[in-house]
GROMACS .gro file of C-alpha atoms in nm:
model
  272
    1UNK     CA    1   3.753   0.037  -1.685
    2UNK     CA    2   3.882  -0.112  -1.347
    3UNK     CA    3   3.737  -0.342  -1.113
    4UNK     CA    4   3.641  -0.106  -0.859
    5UNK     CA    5   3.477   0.099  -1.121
    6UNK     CA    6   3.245  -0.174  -1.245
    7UNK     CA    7   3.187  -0.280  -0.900
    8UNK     CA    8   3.059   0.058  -0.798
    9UNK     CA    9   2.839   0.042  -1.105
   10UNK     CA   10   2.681  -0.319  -0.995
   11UNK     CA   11   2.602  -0.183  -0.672
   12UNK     CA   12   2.447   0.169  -0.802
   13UNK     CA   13   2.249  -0.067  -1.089
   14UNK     CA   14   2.102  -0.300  -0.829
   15UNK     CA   15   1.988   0.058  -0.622
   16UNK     CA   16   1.823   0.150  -0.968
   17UNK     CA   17   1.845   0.378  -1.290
   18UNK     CA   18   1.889   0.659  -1.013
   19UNK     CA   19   2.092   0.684  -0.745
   20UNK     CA   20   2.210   0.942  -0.493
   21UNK     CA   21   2.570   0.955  -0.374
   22UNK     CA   22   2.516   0.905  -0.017
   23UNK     CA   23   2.303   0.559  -0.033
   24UNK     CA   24   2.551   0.472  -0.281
   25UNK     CA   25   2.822   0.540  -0.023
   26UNK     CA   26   2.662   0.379   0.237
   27UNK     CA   27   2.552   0.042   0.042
   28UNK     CA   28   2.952   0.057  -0.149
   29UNK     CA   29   3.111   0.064   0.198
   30UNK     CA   30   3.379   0.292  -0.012
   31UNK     CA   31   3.584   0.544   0.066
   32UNK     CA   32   3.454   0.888  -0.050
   33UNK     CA   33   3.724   0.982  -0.248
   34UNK     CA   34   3.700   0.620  -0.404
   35UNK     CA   35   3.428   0.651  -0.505
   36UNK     CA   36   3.417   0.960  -0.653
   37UNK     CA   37   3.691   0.864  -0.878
   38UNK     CA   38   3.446   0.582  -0.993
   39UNK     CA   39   3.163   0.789  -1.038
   40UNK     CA   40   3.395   1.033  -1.262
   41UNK     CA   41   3.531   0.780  -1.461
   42UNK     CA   42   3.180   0.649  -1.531
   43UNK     CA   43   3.101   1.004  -1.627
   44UNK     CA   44   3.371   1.050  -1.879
   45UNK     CA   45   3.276   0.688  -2.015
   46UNK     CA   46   2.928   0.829  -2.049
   47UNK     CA   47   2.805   0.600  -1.865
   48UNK     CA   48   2.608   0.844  -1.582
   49UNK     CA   49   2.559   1.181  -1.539
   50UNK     CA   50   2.408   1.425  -1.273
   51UNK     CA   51   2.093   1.475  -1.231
   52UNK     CA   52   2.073   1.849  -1.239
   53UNK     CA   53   1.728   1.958  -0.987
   54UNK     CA   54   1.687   2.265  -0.800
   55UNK     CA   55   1.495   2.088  -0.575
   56UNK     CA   56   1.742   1.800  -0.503
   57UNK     CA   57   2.011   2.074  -0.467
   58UNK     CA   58   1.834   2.266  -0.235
   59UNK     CA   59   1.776   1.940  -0.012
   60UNK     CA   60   2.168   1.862  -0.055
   61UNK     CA   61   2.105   1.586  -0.262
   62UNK     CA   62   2.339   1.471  -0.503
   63UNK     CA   63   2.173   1.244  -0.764
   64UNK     CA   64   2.294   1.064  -1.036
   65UNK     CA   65   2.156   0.843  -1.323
   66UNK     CA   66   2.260   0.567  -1.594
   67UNK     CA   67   2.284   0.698  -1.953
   68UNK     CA   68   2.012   0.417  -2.086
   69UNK     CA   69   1.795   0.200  -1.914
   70UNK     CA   70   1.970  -0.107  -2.060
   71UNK     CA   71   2.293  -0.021  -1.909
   72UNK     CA   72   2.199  -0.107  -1.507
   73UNK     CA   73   2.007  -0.408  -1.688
   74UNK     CA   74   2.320  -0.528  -1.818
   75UNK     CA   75   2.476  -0.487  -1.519
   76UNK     CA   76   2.213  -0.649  -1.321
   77UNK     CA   77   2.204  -0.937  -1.520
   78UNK     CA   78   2.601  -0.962  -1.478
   79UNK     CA   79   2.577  -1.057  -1.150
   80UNK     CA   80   2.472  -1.380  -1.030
   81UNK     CA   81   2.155  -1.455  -0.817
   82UNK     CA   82   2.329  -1.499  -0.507
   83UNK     CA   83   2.560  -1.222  -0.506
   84UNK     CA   84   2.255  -0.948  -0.679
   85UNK     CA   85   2.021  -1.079  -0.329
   86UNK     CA   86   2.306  -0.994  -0.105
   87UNK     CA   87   2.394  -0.657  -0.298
   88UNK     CA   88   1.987  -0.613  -0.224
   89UNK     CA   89   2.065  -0.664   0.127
   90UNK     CA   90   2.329  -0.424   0.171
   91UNK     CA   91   2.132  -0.162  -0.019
   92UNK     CA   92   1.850  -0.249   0.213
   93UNK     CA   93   2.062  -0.187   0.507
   94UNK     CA   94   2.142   0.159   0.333
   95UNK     CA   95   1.835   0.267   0.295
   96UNK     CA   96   1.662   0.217   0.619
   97UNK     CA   97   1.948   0.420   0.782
   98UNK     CA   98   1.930   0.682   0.534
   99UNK     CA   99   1.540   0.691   0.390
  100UNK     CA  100   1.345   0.459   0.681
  101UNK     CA  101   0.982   0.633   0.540
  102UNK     CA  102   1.069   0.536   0.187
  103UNK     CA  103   0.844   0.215   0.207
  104UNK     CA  104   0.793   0.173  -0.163
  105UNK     CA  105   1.190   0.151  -0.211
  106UNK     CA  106   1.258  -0.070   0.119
  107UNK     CA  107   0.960  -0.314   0.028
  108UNK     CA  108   1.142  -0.357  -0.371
  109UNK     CA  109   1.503  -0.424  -0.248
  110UNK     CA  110   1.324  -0.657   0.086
  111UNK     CA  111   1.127  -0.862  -0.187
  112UNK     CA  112   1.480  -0.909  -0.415
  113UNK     CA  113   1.657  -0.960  -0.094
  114UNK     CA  114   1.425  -1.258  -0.027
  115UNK     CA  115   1.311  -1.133   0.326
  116UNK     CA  116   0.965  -1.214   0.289
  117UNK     CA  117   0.851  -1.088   0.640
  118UNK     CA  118   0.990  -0.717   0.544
  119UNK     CA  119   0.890  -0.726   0.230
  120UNK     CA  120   0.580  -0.757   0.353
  121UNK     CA  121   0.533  -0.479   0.622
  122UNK     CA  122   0.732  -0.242   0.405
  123UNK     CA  123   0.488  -0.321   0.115
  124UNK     CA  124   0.193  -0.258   0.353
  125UNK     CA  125   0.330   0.041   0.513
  126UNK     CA  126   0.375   0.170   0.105
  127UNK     CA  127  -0.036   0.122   0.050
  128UNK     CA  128  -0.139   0.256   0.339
  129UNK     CA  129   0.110   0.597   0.340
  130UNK     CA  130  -0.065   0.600  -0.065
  131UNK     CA  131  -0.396   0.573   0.102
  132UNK     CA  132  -0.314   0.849   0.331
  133UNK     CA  133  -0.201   1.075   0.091
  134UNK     CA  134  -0.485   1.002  -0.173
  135UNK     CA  135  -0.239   0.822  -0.413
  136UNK     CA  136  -0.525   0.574  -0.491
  137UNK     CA  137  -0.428   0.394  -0.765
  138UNK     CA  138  -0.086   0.345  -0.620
  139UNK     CA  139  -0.240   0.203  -0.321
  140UNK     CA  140  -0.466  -0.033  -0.473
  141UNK     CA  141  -0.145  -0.164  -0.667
  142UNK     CA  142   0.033  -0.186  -0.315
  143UNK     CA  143  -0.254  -0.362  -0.121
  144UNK     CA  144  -0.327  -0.606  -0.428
  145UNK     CA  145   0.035  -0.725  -0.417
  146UNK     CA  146   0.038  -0.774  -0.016
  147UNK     CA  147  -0.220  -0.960  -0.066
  148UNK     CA  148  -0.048  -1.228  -0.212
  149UNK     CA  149   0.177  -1.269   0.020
  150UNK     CA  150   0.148  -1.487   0.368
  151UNK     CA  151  -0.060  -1.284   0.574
  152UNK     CA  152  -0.177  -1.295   0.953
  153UNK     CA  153  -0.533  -1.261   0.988
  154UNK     CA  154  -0.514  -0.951   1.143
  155UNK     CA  155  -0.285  -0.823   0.822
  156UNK     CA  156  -0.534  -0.960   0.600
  157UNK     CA  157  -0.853  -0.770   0.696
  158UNK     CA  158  -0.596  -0.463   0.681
  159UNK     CA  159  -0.541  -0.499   0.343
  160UNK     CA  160  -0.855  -0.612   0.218
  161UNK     CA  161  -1.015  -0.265   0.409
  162UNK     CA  162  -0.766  -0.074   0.294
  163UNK     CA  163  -0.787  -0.208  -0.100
  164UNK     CA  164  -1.159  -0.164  -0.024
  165UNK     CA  165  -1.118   0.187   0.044
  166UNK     CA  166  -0.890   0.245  -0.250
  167UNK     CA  167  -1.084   0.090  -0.501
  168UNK     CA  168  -1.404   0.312  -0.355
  169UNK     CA  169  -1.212   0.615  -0.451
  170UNK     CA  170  -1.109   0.500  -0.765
  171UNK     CA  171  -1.502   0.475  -0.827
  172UNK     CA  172  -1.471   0.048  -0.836
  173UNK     CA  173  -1.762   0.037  -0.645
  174UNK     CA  174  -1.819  -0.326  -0.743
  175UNK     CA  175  -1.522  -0.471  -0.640
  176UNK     CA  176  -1.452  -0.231  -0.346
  177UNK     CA  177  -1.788  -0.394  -0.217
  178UNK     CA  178  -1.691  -0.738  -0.237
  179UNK     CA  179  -1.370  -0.657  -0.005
  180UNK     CA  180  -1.545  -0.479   0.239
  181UNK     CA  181  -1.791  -0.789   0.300
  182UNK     CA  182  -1.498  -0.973   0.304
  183UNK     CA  183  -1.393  -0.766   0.602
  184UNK     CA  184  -1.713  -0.797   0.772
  185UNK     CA  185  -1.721  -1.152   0.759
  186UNK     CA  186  -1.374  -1.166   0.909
  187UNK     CA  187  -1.512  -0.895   1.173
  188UNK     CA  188  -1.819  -1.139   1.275
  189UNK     CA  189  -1.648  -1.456   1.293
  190UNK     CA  190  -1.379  -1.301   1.583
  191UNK     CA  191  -1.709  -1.101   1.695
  192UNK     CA  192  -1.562  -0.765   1.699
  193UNK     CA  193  -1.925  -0.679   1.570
  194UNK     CA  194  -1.854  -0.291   1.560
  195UNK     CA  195  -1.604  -0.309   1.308
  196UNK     CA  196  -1.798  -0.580   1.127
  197UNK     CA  197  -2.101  -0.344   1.142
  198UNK     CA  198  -1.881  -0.037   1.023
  199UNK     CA  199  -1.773  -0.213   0.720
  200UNK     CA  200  -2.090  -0.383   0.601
  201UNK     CA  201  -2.203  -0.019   0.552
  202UNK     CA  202  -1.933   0.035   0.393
  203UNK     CA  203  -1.951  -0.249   0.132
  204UNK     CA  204  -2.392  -0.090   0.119
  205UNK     CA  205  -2.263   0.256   0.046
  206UNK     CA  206  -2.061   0.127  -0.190
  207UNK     CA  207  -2.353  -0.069  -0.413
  208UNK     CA  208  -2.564   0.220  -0.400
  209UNK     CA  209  -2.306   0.408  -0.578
  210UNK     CA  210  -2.296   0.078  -0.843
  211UNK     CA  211  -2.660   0.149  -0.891
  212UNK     CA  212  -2.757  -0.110  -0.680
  213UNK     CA  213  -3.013  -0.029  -0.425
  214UNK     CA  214  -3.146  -0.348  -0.358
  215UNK     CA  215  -2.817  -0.502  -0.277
  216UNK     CA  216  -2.740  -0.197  -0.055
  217UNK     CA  217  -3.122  -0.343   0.159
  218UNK     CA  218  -3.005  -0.672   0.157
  219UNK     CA  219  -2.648  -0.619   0.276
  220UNK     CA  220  -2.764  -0.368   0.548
  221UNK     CA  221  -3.057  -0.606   0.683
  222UNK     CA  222  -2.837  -0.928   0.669
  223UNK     CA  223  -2.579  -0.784   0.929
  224UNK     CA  224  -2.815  -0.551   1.126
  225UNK     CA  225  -3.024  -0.881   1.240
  226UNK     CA  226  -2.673  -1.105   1.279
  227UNK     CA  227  -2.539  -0.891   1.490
  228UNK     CA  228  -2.898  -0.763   1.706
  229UNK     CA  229  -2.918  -1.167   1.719
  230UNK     CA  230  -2.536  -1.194   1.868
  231UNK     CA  231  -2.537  -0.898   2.073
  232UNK     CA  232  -2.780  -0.941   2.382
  233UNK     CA  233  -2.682  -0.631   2.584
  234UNK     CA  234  -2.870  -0.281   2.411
  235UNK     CA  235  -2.566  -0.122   2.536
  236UNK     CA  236  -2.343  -0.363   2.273
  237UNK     CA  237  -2.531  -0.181   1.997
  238UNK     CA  238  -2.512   0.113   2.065
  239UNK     CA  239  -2.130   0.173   1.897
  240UNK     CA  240  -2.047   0.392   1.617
  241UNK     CA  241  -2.027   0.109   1.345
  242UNK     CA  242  -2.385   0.012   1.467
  243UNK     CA  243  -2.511   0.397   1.379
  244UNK     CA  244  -2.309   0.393   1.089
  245UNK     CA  245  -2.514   0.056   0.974
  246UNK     CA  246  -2.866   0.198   1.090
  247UNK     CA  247  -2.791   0.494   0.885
  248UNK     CA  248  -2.732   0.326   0.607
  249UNK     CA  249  -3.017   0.076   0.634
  250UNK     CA  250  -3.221   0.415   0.677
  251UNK     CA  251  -3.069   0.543   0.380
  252UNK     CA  252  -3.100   0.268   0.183
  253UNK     CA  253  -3.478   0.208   0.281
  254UNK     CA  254  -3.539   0.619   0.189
  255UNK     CA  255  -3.401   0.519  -0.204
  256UNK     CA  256  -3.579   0.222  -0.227
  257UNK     CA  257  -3.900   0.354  -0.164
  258UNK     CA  258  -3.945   0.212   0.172
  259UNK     CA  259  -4.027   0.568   0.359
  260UNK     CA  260  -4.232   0.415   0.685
  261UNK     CA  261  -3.922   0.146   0.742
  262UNK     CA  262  -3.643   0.440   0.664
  263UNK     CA  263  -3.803   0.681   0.947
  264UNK     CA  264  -3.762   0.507   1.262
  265UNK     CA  265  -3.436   0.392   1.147
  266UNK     CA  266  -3.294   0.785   1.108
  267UNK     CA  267  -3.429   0.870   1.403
  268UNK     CA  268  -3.239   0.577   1.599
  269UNK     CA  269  -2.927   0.649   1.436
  270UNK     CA  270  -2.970   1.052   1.504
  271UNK     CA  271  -2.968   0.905   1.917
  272UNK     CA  272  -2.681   0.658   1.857
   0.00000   0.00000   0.00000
């Protein structure tokens, strides 16, 4: 097999075990005709073949895919570490003009590329587009691998209210809990006291549903006085997070038997 061949191969290994012809064009920097001859001499070899899908046909799409999973290893592991991060680069490069939504993709080849800052946003924008789209466990994967990475403050309390979220769904009401107070601690300190307020009854909603009502008091009182203590204007509480947190302190006094503290409470949240 010639060069060109096996360097056509490298590059459409690092992309992955699928490729399509156009980001392999694009990342190659070859000449069309070039490199279909190396794509059909790689078919003959049985090395690839088309992927045959209506649905990639019908969006013009023509896809392609290694033989075995051990052949783009191979060819992976052929390569050394400097020259693989660079063909990351270029395939980076490739797919931002050609897929710039595809955040899961552009956040792999950014982390191999060693571009820490992309691989970061592109990892983020991944979990929250899953959160979006209800792809929970996929965005709990995303947001727990962001979040060890270097993070600005204002990154972190993303993640940790987005994983909080995610988790939630997934019915980890435990552990979606603990991120959530997390959250509102972060919210308090910088005294953005809405938000903080928003997600401590988040984090209470989320212990009820663990079976734990008395938690679900406890959280709900200990941020309801912080903030009434920190926040001297009326006017100050009277923000959405605030009713959300009244609400829930209502709620939470109704389950726990506490039916004289829980009235007052709905009716303040009905006029917030």
């Amino acid at each position: 097999m010639d060069e060109n061949t096996q360097e056509v191969l490298r590059v459409a290994a690092v992309i992955g075990n699928e490729f399509d012809f156009d980001l392999l064009k694009e990342a190659s920097g070859q000449d069309e005709e070039v490199l279909i001859n190396a794509l059909e001499i790689a078919e003959r070899a049985q090395l690839i073949q088309e992927v045959q899908s209506k649905q990639r046909k019908a969006a013009g799409q023509e896809v392609f895919a290694f033989a075995h999973g051990l052949i783009p290893l191979s060819l992976r592991e052929e390569i050394s570490t400097l020259r693989r991060r660079r063909l990351h680069r270029r395939v980076l490069n490739a797919v931002q003009a050609e897929r710039s939504d595809d955040y899961e993709t552009l956040a792999y080849h950014a982390a191999e590329a060693c571009y820490e800052s992309l691989a970061r946003q592109y990892t983020l924008q991944a979990a929250e587009l899953a959160l979006n789209l209800y792809a929970n466990r996929e965005a709990s994967r995303y947001f727990k691998t962001v979040l060890g990475m270097d993070l600005t403050e204002a990154d972190y309390v993303r993640v940790i209210s987005g994983l909080g979220e995610a988790l939630f769904r997934l019915g980890e009401y435990n552990e979606a809990a603990g991120h959530w107070e997390k959250a509102t601690e972060h919210y308090f300190s910088i005294q953005n006291y809405d938000s903080a307020a928003r997600t401590a009854a988040r984090a209470a909603r989320a212990y009820w549903h663990d079976d734990n009502t008395p938690k679900t008091v406890e959280i709900c009182e200990q941020y309801f006085g912080k903030i009434k203590e920190k926040v001297s204007d009326p006017a100050g509480l009277e923000t959405p997070g605030m009713a959300s947190l009244v609400h829930e302190l209502a709620r939470a006094y109704r389950f726990n038997k506490q039916f004289e503290d829980a009235l007052p409470l709905c009716r303040q949240a009905l006029e917030l």
